[in-house]
Short mmCIF file of C-alpha atoms in Angstrom, two decimals:
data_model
loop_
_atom_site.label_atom_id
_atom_site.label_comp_id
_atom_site.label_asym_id
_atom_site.label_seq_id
_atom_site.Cartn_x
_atom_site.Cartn_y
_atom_site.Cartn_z
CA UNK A 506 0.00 0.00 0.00
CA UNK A 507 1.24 3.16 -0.93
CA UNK A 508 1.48 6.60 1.16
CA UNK A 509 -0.86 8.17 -1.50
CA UNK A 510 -3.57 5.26 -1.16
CA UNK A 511 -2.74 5.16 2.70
CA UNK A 512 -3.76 9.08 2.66
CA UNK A 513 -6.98 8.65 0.97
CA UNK A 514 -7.93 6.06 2.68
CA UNK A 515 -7.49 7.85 6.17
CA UNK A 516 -9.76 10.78 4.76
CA UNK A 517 -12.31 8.48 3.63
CA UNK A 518 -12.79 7.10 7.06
CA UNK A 519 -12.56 10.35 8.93
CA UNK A 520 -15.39 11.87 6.16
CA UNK A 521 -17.56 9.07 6.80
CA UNK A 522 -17.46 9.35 10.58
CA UNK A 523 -18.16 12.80 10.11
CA UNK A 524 -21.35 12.32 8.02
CA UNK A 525 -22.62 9.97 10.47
CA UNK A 526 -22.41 12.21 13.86
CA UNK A 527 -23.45 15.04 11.66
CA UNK A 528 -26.47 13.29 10.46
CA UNK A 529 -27.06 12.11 13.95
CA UNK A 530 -26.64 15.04 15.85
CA UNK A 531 -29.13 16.91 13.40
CA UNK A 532 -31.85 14.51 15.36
CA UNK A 533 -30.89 15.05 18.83
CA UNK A 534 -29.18 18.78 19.31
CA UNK A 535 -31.91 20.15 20.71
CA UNK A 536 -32.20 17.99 23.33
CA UNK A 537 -28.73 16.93 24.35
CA UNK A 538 -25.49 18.43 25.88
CA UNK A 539 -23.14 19.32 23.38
CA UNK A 540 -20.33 17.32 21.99
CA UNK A 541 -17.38 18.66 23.97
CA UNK A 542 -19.49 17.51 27.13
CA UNK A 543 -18.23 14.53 29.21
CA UNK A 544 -21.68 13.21 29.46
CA UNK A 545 -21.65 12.97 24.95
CA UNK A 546 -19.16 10.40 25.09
CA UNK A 547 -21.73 7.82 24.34
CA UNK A 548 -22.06 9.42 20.89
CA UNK A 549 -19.74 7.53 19.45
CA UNK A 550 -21.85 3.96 19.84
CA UNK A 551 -24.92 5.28 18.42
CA UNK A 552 -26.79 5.74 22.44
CA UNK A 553 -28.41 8.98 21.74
CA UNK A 554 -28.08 10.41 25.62
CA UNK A 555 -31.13 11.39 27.60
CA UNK A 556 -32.19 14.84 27.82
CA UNK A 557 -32.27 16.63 31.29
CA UNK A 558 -36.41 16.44 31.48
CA UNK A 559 -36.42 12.35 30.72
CA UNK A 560 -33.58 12.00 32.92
CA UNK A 561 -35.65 14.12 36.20
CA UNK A 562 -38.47 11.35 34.83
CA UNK A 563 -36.23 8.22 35.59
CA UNK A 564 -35.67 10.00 39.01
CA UNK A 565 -39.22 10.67 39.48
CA UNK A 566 -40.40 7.07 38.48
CA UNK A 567 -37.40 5.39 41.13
CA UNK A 568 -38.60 7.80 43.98
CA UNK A 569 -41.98 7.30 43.99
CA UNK A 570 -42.35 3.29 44.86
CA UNK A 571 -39.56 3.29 47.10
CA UNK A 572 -41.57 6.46 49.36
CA UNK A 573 -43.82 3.32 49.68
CA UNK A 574 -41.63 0.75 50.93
CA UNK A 575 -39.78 2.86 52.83
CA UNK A 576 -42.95 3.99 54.50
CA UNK A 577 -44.06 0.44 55.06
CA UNK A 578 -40.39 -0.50 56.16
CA UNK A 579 -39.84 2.15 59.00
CA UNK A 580 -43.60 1.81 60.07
CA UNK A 581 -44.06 -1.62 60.38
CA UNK A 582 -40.35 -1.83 62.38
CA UNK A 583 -41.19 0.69 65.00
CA UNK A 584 -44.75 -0.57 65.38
CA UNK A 585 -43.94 -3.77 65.87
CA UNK A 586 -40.72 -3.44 67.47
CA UNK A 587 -41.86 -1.07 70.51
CA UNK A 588 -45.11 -3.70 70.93
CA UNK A 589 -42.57 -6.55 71.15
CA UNK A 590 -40.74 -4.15 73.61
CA UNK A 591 -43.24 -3.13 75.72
CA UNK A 592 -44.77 -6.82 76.07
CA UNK A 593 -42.35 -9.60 76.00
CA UNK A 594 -39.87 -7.44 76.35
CA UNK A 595 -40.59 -6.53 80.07
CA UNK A 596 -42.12 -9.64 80.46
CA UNK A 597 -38.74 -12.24 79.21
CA UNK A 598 -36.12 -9.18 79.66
CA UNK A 599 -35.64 -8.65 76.11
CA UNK A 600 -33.71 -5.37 75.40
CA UNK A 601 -34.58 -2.71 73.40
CA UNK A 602 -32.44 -3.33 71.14
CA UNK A 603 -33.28 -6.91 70.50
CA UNK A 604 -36.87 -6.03 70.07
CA UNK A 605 -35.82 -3.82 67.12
CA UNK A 606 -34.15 -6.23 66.03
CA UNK A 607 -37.12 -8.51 65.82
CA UNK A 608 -39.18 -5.68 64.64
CA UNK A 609 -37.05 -5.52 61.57
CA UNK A 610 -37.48 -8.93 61.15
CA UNK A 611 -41.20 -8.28 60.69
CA UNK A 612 -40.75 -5.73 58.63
CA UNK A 613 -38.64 -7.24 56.26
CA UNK A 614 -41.11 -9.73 55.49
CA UNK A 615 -43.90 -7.25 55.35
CA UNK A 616 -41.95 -5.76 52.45
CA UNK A 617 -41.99 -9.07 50.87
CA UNK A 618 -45.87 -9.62 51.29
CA UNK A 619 -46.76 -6.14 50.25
CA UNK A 620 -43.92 -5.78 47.48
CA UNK A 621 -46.95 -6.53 44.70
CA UNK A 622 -49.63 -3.76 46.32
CA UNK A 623 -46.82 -1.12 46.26
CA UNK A 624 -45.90 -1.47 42.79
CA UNK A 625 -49.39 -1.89 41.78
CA UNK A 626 -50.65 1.34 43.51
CA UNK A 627 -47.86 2.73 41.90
CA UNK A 628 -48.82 1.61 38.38
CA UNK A 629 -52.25 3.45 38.74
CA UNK A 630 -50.49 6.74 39.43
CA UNK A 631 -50.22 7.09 35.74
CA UNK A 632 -46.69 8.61 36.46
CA UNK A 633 -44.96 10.52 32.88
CA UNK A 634 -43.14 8.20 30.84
CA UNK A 635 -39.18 9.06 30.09
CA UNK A 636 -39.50 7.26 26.55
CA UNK A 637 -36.33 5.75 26.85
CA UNK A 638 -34.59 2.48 25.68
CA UNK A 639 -33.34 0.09 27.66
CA UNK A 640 -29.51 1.09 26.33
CA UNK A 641 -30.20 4.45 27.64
CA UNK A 642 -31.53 3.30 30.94
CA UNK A 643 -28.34 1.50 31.48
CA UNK A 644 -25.96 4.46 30.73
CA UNK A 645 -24.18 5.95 33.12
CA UNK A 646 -25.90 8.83 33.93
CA UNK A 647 -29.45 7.60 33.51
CA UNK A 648 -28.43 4.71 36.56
CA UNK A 649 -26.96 7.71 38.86
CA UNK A 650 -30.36 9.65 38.10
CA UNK A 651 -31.86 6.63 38.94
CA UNK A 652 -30.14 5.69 42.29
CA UNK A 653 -30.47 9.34 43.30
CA UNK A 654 -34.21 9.13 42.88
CA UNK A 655 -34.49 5.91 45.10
CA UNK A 656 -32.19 7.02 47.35
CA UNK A 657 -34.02 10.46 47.68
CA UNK A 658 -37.67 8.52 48.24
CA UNK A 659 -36.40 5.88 50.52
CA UNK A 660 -35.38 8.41 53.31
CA UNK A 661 -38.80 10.58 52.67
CA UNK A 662 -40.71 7.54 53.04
CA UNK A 663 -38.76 6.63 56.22
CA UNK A 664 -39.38 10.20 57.30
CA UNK A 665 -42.89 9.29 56.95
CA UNK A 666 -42.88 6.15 58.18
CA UNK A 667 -41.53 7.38 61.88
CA UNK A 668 -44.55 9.89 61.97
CA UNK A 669 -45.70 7.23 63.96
CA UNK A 670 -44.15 7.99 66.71
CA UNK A 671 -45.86 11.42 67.42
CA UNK A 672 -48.92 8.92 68.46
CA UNK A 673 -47.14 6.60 70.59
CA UNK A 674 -46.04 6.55 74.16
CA UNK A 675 -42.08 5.37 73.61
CA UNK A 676 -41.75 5.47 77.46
CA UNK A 677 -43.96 3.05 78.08
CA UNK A 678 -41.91 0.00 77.50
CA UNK A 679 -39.43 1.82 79.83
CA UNK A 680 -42.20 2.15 82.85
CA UNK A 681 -43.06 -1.44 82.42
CA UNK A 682 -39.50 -2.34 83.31
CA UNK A 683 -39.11 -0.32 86.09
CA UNK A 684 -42.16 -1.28 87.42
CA UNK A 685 -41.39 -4.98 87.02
CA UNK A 686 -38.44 -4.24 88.64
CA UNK A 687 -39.66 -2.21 91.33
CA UNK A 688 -42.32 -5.03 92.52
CA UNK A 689 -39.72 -7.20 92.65
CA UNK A 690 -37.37 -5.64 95.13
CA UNK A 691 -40.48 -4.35 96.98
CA UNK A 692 -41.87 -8.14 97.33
CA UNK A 693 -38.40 -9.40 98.53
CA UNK A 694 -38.46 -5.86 100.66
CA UNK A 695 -41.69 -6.84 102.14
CA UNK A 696 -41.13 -10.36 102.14
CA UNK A 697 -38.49 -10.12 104.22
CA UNK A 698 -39.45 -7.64 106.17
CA UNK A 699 -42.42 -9.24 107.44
CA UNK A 700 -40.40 -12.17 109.47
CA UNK A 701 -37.70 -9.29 110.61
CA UNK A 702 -40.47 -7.42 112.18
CA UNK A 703 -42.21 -10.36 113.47
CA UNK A 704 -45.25 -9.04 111.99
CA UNK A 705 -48.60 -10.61 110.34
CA UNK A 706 -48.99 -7.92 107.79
CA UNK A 707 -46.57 -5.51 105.84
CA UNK A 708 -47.19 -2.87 103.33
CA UNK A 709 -44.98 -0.17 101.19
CA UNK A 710 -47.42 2.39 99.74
CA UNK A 711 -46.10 5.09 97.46
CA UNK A 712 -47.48 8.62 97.23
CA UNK A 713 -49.03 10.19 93.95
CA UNK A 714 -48.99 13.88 94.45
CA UNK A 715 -51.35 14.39 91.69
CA UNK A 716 -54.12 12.18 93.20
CA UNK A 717 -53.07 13.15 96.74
CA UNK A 718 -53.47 8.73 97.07
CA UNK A 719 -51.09 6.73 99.01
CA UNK A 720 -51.23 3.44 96.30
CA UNK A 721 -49.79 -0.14 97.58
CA UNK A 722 -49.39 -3.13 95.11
CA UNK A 723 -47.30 -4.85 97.83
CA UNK A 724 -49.16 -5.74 100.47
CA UNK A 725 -48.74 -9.27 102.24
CA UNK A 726 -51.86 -10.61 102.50
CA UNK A 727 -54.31 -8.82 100.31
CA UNK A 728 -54.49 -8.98 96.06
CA UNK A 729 -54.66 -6.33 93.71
CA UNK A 730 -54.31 -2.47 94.64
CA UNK A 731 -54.84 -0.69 97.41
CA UNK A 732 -55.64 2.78 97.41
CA UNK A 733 -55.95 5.28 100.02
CA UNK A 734 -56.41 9.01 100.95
CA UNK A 735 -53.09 10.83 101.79
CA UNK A 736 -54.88 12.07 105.07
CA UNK A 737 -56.66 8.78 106.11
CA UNK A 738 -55.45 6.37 108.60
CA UNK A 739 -52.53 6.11 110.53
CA UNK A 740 -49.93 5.58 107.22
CA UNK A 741 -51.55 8.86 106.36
CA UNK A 742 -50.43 10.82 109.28
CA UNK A 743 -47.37 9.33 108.69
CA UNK A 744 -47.10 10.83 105.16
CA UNK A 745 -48.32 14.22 106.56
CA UNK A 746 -46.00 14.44 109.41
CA UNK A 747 -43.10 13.08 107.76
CA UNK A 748 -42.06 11.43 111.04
CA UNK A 749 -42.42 7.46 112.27
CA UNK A 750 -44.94 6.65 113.99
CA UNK A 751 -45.49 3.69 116.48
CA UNK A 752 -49.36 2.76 117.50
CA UNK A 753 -49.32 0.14 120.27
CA UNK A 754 -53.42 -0.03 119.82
CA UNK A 755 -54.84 1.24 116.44
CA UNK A 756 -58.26 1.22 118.45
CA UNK A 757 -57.39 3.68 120.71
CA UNK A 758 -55.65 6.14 118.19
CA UNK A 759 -58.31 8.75 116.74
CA UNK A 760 -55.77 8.57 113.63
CA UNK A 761 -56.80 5.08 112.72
CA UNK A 762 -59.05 4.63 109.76
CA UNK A 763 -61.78 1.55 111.13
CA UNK A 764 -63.39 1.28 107.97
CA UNK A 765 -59.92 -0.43 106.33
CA UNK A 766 -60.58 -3.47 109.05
CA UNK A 767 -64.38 -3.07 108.18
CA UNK A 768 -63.81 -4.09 103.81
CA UNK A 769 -60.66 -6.27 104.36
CA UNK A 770 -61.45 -8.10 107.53
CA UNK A 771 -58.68 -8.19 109.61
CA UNK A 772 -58.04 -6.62 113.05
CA UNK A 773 -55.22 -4.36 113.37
CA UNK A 774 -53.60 -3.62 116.38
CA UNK A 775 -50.22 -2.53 116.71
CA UNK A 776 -48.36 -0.27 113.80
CA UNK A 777 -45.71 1.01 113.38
CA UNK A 778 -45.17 3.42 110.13
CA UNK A 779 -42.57 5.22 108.61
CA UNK A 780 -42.20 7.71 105.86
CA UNK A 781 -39.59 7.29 102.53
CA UNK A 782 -38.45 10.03 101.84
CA UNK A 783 -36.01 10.69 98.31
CA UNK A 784 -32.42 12.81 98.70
CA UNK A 785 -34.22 16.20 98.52
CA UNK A 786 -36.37 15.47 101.27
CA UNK A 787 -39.51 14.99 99.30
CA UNK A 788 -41.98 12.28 100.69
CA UNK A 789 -42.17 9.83 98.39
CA UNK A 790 -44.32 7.25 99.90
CA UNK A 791 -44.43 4.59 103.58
CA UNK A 792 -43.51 1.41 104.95
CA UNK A 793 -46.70 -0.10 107.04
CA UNK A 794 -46.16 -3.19 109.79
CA UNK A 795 -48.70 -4.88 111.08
CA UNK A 796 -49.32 -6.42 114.24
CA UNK A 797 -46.36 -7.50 116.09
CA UNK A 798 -46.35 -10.85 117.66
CA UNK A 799 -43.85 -12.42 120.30
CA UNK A 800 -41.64 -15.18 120.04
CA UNK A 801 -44.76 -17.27 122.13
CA UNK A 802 -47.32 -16.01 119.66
CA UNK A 803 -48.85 -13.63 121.77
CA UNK A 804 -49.81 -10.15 120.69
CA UNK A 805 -46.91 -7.66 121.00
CA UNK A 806 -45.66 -3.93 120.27
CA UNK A 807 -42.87 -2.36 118.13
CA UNK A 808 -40.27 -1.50 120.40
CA UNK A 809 -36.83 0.86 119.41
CA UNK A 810 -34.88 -2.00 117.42
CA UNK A 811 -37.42 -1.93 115.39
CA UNK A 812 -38.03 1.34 115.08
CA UNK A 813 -34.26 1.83 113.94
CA UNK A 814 -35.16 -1.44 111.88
CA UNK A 815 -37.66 0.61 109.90
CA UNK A 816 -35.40 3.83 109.28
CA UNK A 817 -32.89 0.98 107.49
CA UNK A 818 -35.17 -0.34 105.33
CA UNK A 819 -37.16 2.72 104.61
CA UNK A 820 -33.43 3.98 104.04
CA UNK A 821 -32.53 1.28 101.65
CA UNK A 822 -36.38 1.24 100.07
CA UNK A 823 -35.11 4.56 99.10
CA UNK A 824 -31.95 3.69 97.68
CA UNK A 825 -33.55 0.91 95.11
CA UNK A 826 -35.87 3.49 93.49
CA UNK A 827 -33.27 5.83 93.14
CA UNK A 828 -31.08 3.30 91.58
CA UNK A 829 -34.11 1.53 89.00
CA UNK A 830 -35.48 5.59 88.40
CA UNK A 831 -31.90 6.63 87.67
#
């Protein structure tokens, strides 16, 4: 081959390449970035690149179903999640954690079972169509548009999704727990109390300022709650006075409330009560024994020991809610 053929052959090719973009770019100019862009270099195998409105389209159309499942997603998580919390979480010990964790598990396949009613609801939004091939769809740009869009409607669904929580009480799994907790060192409290004392009957009731009630749910020898006024009774002196207070004959005390023997049946005679009170002071609710009996069985009183004996363990009553509150 000579250098003259050589030479004309070169400026056949380059003329014929130059023909074709021409003739190509006379369909497309309007529409496209111009050759010198970056974004062009797909010219040169025939992928006529999207314009800017089709590619805000392929955005638009990636967005909109995953708002849906990321709505679903965050929705069904927390929902399910804080139930499992506030149930078998208090109940088995399960931490929070864990019970997100299970959540997410329900969620997950939730996603799976509702994959078909998301896309379908999205179908009938009759959303604009870009127009473009599949070639175009897999350039470069038209996937980053694309993962932009999902990414973009994932977190707004997710956003969405949590609005949840504005109707829900997230502290409630928390109370539970403390509760739980609280009965249980209270029952051991009172459980053991009862034999230091040597008494038939022991109580811890704990003061709601906002009902002015002193409330017990541990009480040896009764069910359920008891409830009583802040004033009434002997525990209620207690309360108001902030100070012990040892009865050697309920009967004889005008501070004793008769009617509590009258519903529960049983006959009180000694008590001996004592205030809690938290680090600032505050009263925050009162130990109640019952009925002090000797060594022989007989009816006795609360002497000093166990006056002291009820400072400690209001004392250390004290120092367990502080420690589960805390």
């Amino acid at each position: 081959m000579n250098h003259t053929f050589f030479c004309r052959h070169v400026r056949h090719i380059c003329r014929r390449k130059y023909d074709v973009r021409h003739a190509t770019s006379l369909r497309w100019l309007s529409a496209v970035t111009p050759l010198s862009d970056p974004t062009s270099s797909t010219a040169s195998t025939g992928i006529i690149p999207p314009t800017t409105n089709q590619l805000r389209i392929v955005a638009l159309r990636a967005a909109i179903p995953m708002i849906g499942f990321g709505f679903m997603d965050n929705l069904v998580m927390i929902t399910a999640g804080e139930a499992i919390d506030s149930t078998f979480g208090v109940t088995l010990g399960i931490s929070t954690l864990m019970a997100a964790g299970f959540g997410q598990c329900f969620s997950d396949v939730a996603g799976n079972l509702s994959g078909g009613f998301v896309d379908a609801a999205v179908s009938k939004l009759r959303l604009p169509r870009h127009g473009l091939t599949q070639d175009q769809l897999d350039l470069r740009l038209s996937r980053l548009y694309s993962t932009l869009g999902a990414c973009v409607g994932v977190v707004t669904g997710c956003l969405l999704g949590m609005s949840c929580l504005l109707f829900m009480d997230t502290d409630r799994a928390d109370r539970a727990r403390k509760a739980k907790e609280l009965q249980s060192i209270f029952e051991s409290v009172m459980r053991e109390g009862k034999n230091l004392f040597h008494a038939e009957r022991a109580a811890l009731f704990m003061f709601d300022e906002e009902t002015g009630e002193l409330w017990s749910q541990v009480a040896t020898g009764t069910k359920g709650i008891i409830k009583v006024n802040s004033h009434d009774g002997i525990v209620g002196a207690c309360v108001q006075s902030g100070k012990l207070i040892n009865v050697p004959d309920a009967y004889k005390d005008d501070r004793f409330d008769v009617e509590i023997d009258t519903k529960t049946g049983f006959r009180t005679k000694s008590v001996l009560a004592m205030p809690i009170k938290n680090d600032e002071g505050k009263i925050i609710g009162a130990l109640q024994m019952l009925n002090k009996k000797n060594e022989d069985g007989s009816d006795g009183v609360f002497n000093s020991c166990e006056e002291q004996l009820a400072r400690l363990m209001a004392s250390h009553v004290k120092s367990f809610i502080r420690i589960v509150e805390g």
